[in-house]
Short mmCIF file of C-alpha atoms and ligand atoms in Angstrom, two decimals:
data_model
loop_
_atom_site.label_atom_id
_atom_site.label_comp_id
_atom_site.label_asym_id
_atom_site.label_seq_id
_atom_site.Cartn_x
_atom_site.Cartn_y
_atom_site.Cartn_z
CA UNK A 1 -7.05 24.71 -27.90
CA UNK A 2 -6.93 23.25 -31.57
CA UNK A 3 -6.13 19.21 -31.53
CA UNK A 4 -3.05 20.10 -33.03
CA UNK A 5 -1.49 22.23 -30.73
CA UNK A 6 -2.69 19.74 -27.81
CA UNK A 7 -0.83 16.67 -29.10
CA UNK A 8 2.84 18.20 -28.35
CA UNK A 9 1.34 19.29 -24.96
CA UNK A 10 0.51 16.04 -23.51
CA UNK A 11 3.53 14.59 -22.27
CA UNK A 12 3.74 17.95 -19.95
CA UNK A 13 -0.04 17.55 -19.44
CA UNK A 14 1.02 13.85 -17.60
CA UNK A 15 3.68 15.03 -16.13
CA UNK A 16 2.46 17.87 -14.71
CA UNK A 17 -0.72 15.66 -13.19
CA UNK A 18 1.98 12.92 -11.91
CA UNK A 19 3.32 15.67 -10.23
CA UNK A 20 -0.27 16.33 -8.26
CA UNK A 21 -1.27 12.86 -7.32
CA UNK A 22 2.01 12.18 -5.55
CA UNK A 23 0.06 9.71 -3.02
CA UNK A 24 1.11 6.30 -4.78
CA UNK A 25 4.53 6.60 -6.52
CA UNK A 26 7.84 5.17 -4.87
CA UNK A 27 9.53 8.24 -6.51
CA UNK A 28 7.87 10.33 -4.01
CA UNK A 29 9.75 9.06 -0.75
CA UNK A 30 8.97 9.91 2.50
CA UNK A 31 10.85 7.42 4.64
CA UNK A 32 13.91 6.30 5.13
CA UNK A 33 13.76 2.91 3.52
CA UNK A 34 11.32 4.19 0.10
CA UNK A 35 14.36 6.50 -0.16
CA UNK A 36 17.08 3.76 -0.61
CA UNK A 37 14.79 2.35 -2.92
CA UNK A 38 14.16 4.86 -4.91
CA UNK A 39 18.19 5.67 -5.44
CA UNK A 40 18.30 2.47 -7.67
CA UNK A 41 14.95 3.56 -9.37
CA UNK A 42 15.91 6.38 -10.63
CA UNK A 43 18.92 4.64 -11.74
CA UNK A 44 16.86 1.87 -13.50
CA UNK A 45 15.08 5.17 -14.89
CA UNK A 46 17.91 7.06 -16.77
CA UNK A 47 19.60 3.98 -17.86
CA UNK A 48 16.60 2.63 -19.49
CA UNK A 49 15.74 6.15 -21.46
CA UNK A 50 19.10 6.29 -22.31
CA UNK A 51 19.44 3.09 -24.20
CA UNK A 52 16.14 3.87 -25.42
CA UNK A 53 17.21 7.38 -27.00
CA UNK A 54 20.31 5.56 -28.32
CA UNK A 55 17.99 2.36 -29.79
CA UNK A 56 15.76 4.80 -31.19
CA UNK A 57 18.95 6.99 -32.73
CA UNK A 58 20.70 3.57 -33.99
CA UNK A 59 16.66 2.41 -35.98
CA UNK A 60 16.93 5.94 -37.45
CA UNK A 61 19.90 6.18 -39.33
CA UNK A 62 19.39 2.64 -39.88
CA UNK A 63 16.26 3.70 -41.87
CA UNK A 64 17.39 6.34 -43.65
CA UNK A 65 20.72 4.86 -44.72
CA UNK A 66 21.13 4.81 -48.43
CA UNK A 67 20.07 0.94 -49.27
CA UNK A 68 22.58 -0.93 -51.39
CA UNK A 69 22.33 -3.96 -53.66
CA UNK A 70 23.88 -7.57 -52.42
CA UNK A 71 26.89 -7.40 -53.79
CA UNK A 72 27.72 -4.18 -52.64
CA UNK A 73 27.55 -5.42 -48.82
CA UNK A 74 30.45 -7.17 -47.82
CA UNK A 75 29.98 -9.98 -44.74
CA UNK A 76 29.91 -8.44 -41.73
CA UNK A 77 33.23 -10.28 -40.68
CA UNK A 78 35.27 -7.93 -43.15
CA UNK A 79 33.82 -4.31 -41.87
CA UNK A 80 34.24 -5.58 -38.03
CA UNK A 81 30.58 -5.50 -37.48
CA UNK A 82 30.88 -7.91 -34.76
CA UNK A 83 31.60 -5.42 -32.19
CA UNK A 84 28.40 -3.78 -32.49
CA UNK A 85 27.11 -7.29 -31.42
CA UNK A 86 29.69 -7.60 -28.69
CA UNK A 87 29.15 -4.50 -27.46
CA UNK A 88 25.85 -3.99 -27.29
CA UNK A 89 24.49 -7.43 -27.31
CA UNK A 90 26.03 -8.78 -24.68
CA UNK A 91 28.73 -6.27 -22.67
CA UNK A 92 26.19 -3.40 -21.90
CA UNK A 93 23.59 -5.29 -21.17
CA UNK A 94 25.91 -7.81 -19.00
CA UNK A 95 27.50 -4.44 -16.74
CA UNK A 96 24.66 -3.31 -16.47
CA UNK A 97 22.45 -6.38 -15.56
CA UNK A 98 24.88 -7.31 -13.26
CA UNK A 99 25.13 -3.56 -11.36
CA UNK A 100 21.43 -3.70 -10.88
CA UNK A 101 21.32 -7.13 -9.60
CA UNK A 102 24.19 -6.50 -6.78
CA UNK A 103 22.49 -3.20 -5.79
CA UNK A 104 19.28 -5.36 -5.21
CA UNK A 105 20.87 -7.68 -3.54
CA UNK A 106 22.79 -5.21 -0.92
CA UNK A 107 19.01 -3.62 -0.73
CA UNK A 108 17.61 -6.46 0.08
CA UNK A 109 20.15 -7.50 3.09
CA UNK A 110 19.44 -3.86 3.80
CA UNK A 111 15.81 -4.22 4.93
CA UNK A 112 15.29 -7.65 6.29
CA UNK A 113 11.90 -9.53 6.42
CA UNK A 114 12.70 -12.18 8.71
CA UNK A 115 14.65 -10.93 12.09
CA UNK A 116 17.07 -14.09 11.12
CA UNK A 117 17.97 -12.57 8.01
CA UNK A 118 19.58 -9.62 9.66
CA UNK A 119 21.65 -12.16 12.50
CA UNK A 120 25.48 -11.25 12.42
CA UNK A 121 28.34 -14.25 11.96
CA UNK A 122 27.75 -14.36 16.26
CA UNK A 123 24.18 -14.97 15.42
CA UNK A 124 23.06 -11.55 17.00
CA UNK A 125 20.16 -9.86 15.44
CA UNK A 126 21.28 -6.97 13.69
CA UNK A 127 17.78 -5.54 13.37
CA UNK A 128 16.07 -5.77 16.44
CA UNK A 129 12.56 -7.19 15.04
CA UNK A 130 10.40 -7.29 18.01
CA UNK A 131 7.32 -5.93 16.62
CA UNK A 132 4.92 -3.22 17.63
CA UNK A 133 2.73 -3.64 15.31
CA UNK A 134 1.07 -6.72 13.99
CA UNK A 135 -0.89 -6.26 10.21
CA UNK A 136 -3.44 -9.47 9.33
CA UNK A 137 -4.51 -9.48 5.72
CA UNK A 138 -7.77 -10.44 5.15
CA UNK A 139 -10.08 -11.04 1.95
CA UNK A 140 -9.82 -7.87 1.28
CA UNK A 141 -9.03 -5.51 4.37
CA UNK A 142 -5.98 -5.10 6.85
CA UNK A 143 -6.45 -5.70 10.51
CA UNK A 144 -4.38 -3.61 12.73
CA UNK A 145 -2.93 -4.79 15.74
CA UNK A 146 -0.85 -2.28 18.16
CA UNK A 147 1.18 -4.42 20.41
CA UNK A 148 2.09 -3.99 23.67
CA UNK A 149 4.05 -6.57 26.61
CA UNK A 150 0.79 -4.86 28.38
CA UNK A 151 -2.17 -6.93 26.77
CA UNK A 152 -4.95 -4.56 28.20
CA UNK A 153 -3.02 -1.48 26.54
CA UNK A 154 -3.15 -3.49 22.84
CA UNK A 155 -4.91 -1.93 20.35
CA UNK A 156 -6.53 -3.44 17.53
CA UNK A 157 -8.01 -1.06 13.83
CA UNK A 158 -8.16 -1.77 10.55
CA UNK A 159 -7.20 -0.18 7.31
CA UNK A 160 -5.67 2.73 8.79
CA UNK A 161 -1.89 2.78 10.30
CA UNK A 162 -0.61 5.49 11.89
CA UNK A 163 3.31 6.28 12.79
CA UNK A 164 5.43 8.34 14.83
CA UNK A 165 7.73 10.39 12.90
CA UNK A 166 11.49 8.86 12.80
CA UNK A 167 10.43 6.11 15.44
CA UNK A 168 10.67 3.31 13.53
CA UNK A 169 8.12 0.89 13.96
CA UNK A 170 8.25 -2.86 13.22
CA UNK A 171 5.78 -5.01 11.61
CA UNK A 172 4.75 -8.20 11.47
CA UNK A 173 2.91 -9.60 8.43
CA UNK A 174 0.55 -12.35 8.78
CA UNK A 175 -2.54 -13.13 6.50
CA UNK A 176 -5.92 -15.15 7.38
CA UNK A 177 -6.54 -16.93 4.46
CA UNK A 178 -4.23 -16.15 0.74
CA UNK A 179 -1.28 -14.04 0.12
CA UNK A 180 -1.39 -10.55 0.20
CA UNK A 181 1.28 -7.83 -0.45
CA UNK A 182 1.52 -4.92 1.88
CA UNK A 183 3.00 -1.65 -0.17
CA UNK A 184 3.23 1.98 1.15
CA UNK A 185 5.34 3.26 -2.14
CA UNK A 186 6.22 6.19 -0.25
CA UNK A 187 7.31 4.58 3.00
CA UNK A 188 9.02 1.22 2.04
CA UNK A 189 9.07 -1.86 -0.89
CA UNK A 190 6.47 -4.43 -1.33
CA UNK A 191 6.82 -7.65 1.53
CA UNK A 192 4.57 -10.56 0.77
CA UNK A 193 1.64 -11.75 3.57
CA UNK A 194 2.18 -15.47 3.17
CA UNK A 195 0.10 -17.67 5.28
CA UNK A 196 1.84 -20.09 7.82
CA UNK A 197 5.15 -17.78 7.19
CA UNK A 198 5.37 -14.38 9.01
CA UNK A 199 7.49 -11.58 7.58
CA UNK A 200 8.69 -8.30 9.26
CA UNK A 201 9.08 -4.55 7.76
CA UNK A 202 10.46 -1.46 9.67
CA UNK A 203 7.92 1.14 8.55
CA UNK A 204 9.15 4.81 9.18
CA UNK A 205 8.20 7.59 7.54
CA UNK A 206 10.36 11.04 7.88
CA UNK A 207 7.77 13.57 7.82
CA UNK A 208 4.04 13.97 8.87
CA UNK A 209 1.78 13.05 5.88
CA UNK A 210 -0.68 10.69 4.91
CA UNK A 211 0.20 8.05 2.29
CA UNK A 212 -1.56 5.79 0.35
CA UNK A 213 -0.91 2.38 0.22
CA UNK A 214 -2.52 -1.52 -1.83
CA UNK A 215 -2.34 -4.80 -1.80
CA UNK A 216 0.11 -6.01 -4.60
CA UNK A 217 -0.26 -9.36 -4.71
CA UNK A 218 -3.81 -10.85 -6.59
CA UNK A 219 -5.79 -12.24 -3.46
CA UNK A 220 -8.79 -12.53 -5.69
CA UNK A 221 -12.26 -10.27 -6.92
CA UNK A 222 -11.67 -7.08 -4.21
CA UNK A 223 -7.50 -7.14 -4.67
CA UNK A 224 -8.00 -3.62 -6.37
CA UNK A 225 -9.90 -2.35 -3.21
CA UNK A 226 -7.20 -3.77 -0.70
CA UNK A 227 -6.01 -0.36 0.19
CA UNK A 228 -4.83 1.30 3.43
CA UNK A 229 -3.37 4.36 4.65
CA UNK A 230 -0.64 5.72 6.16
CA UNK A 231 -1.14 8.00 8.78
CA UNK A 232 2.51 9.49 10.12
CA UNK A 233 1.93 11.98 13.24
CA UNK A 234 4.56 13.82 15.12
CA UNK A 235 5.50 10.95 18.43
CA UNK A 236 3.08 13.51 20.31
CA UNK A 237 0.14 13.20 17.76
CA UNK A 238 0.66 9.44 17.40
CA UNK A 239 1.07 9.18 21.62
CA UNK A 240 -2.54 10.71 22.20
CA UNK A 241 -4.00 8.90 18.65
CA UNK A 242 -2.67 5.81 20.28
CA UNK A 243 -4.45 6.60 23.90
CA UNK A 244 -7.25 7.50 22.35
CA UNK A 245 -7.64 4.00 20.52
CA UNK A 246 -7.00 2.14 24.22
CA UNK A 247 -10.44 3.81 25.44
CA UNK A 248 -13.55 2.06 24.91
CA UNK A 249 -15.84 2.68 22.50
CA UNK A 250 -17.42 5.78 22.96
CA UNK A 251 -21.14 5.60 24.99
CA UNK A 252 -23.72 7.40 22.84
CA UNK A 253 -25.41 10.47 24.29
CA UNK A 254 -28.35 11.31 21.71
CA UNK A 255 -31.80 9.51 21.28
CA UNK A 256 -30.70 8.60 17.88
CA UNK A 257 -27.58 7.18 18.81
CA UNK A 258 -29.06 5.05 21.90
CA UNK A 259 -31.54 3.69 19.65
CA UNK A 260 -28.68 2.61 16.83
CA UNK A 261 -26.58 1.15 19.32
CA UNK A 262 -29.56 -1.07 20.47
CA UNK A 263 -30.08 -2.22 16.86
CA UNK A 264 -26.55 -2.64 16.72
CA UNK A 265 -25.63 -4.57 19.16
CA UNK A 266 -29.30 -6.80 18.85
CA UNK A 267 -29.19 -7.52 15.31
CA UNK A 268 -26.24 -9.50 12.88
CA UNK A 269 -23.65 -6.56 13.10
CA UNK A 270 -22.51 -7.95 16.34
CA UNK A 271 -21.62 -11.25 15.31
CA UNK A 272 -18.95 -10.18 12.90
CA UNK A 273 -17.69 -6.80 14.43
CA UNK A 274 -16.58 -5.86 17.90
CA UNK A 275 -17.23 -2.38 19.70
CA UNK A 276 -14.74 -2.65 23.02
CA UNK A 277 -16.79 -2.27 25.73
CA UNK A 278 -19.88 -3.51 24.46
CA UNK A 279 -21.39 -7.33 23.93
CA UNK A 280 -20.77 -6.88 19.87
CA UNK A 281 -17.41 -8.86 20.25
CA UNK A 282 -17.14 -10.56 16.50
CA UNK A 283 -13.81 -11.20 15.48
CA UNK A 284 -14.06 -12.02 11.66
CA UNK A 285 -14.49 -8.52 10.26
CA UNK A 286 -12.43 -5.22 11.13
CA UNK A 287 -13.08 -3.98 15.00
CA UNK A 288 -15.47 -0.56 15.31
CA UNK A 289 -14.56 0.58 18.18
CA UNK A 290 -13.28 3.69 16.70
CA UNK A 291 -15.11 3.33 13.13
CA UNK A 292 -15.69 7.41 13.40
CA UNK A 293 -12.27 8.47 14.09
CA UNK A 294 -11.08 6.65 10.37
CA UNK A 295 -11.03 8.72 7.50
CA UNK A 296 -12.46 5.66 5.11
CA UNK A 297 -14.53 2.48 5.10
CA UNK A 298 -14.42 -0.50 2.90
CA UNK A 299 -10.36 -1.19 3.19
CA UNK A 300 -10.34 2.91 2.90
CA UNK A 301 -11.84 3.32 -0.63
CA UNK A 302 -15.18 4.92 0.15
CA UNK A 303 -15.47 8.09 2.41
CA UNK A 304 -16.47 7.87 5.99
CA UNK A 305 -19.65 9.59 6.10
CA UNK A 306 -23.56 9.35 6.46
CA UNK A 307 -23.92 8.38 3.08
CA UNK A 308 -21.77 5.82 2.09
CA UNK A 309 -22.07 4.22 5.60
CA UNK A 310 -25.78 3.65 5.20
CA UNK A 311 -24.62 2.26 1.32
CA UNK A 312 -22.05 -0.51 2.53
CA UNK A 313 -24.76 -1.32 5.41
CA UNK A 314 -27.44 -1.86 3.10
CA UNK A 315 -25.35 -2.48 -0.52
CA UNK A 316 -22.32 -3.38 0.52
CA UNK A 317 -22.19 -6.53 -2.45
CA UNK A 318 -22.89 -3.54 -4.91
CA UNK A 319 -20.13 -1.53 -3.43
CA UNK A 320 -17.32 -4.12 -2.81
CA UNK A 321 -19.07 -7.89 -4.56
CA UNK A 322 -17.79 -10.98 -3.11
CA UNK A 323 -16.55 -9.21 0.24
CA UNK A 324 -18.16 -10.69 3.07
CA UNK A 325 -20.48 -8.16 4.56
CA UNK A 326 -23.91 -9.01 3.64
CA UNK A 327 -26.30 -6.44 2.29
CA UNK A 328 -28.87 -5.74 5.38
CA UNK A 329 -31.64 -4.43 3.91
CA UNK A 330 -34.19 -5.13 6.80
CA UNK A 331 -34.02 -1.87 8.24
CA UNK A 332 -36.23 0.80 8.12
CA UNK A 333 -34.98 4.69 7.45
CA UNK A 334 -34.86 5.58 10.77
CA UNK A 335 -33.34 2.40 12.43
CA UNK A 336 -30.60 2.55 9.50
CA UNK A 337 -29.94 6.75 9.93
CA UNK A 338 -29.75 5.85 14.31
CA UNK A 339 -27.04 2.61 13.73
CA UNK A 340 -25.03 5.55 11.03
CA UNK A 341 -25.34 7.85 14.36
CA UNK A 342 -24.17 5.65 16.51
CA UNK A 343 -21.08 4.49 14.38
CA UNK A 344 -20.07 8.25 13.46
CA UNK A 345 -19.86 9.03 17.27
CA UNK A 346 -17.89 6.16 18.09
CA UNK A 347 -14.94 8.20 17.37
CU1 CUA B 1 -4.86 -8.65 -0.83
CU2 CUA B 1 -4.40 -8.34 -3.16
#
C-alpha cells in the first residue's frame, strides 16, 4: 500500500485494533457496576467530540473570514458579540460541568467503598459489605485472600481472582506498605488501597471471561507490572476452582519433582513463600500452593511455564528490578529444571 493511501486508513486501522484488544478498556463492560460507569463515559465521549467538531468548525470560518482593516470592525458591544462569550464561555460549559458532576456524584453513592457510606437515615447498611474476599497490595503483586467464618476453609492466591457469575462478591482493600489502586476496567471503577484505611468494592462480572486488570495508582519502579486478572466462572466452575484451592499443595510423584521439592523446601524459597502442607510457610511473598494452576507469574505479566519460571528464579531483578525476589543463581541445571517440576505440578 502506497504511504499515501495509508494515511486516511489509520484512524480505521486503530479502531479496528481497539476493537481486538478489548481486555483493558472500561467501554468494554462486563459487569454490572463497569456498565453504570460506562453510561456517563460514553456521555463524556460524544459531548467532548461534539464541542470539538463545533471548536474546530467555529477556528475555520474564523480563518478563512475575509480580514478587515480597524476601522471597519466595530466594538464588539455594538454587533452583540457578547453572547458568543455568554454562551459558550460560560453557559455550556456551566450545564454541562454541572450534569457531569451530579451524575458522578449519584455514581459514586451508587457503589460505596466504605459499608458506612451506604447506611440509610436508620443507620442500616444498605450494602451489605461483609466481605468474601480480602485483596493485600503489595510492592508490586496482589495477595488474595478467600474468606470464610470457617478459618480452615480460607483460601489465600495471588494475582489471580476468580468470580462466580452474577454472585456478587465483596472486597476488601488493604495494602502492606504504599497506596495502590485496584482497577478491573471491565468489571468496576478504580478504589484506592490506602494503608491504615480499608475500602470495599462489590466485584461482579455478568458473563464468564477473563479480564485484565493494573494498579492505577504510582506505588513506585514495578507500578506498570502491578497487574492481575480476572477470572469469572459459572458459580459451578468457581465452586470446584474454590475446593480445589482448600486442598493442600499437591505431593509430587516423579523423581524430578521429589528432588525439586527437597531443594525447595531446604534452600531460601521457603523463607519467603508458603506451599500448604509443607514446612515452606513464608508469608512475605505470594503463597505457591497452587503456583501451577495460575495462568501467569510475576503479578501475571510473564507466562507460567518452564521457561520463564526458571528466568524469575534465577533473573528475576532482570525481569521485574527492584521487586523483592532475589536472583538465585546457585543452582545447577538440573536442581533448577526439578524445583520448575515441582512448582508446575503443584497445580
Ligand atoms: Cu501498586 Cu501501582
Amino acid at each position: 500500500m502506497t504511504r499515501r493511501l495509508s494515511w486516511p486508513l489509520m484512524p480505521a486501522a486503530c479502531l479496528l485494533m481497539a476493537g481486538c484488544h478489548t481486555l483493558q478498556s472500561s467501554f468494554d463492560t462486563h459487569g454490572p457496576a463497569a456498565e453504570q460507569i460506562s453510561h456517563l463515559e460514553w456521555f463524556e465521549t460524544i459531548c467532548f467530540l461534539v464541542i470539538t467538531v463545533v471548536m474546530w468548525v467555529l477556528f475555520t470560518i474564523a480563518f478563512f473570514r475575509r480580514r478587515g482593516n480597524l476601522n471597519e470592525h466595530a466594538p464588539i458591544d455594538v454587533t452583540g458579540g457578547e453572547s458568543w462569550i455568554a454562551i459558550g464561555g460560560i453557559a455550556i460549559p456551566l450545564v454541562f460541568l454541572t450534569i457531569l458532576f451530579v451524575w458522578g456524584l449519584d455514581l459514586l453513592r451508587a457503589f460505596p467503598i466504605h459499608p458506612m457510606h451506604g447506611a440509610d437515615k436508620q443507620g442500616a447498611m444498605a450494602h451489605d459489605m461483609k466481605p468474601d474476599i480480602l485483596i493485600v497490595g503489595h510492592q508490586w503483586w496482589w495477595e488474595i485472600h478467600y474468606l470464610n467464618d470457617d478459618k480452615s476453609k480460607q483460601v489465600i492466591t495471588a494475582n489471580e481472582i476468580h468470580l462466580p457469575v452474577g454472585r456478587p462478591m465483596n472486597v476488601r482493600l488493604e495494602t502492606r506498605d504504599v497506596m495502590h489502586s485496584l482497577w478491573i476496567p471491565a468489571l468496576h471503577g478504580k478504589v484506592d488501597l490506602i494503608p491504615g484505611m480499608p475500602n470495599y468494592v462489590r466485584l461482579e462480572a455478568s458473563q464468564p471471561g477473563e479480564y485484565e486488570g493494573q494498579c492505577a495508582e504510582f506505588c513506585g519502579a514495578e507500578h506498570a507490572r502491578m497487574r492481575l486478572l480476572a477470572i469469572a466462572q459459572t458459580p459451578d466452575e468457581f465452586d470446584a476452582w474454590l475446593d480445589a484451592q482448600r486442598m493442600p499443595g499437591h505431593e509430587p510423584t516423579t523423581e524430578s519433582e521429589k528432588s525439586g521439592q527437597q531443594i525447595f523446601l531446604s534452600g531460601p524459597c521457603s523463607m519467603c513463600h508458603t506451599v500448604r502442607g509443607t514446612v515452606a510457610g513464608g508469608s512475605v511473598a505470594p503463597d505457591l500452593t497452587h503456583i501451577g494452576s495460575r495462568q501467569m507469574i510475576a503479578s501475571n505479566y510473564y507466562k507460567n511455564n518452564d521457561a520463564f519460571l526458571e528466568a524469575w528464579i534465577t533473573h528475576a531483578q532482570s525481569l521485574k528490578p527492584q521487586a523483592e525476589m532475589p536472583n538465585l543463581t546457585h543452582f545447577s541445571g538440573k536442581q533448577l529444571a526439578d524445583m520448575v517440576a515441582y512448582l508446575r505440578q503443584l497445580q
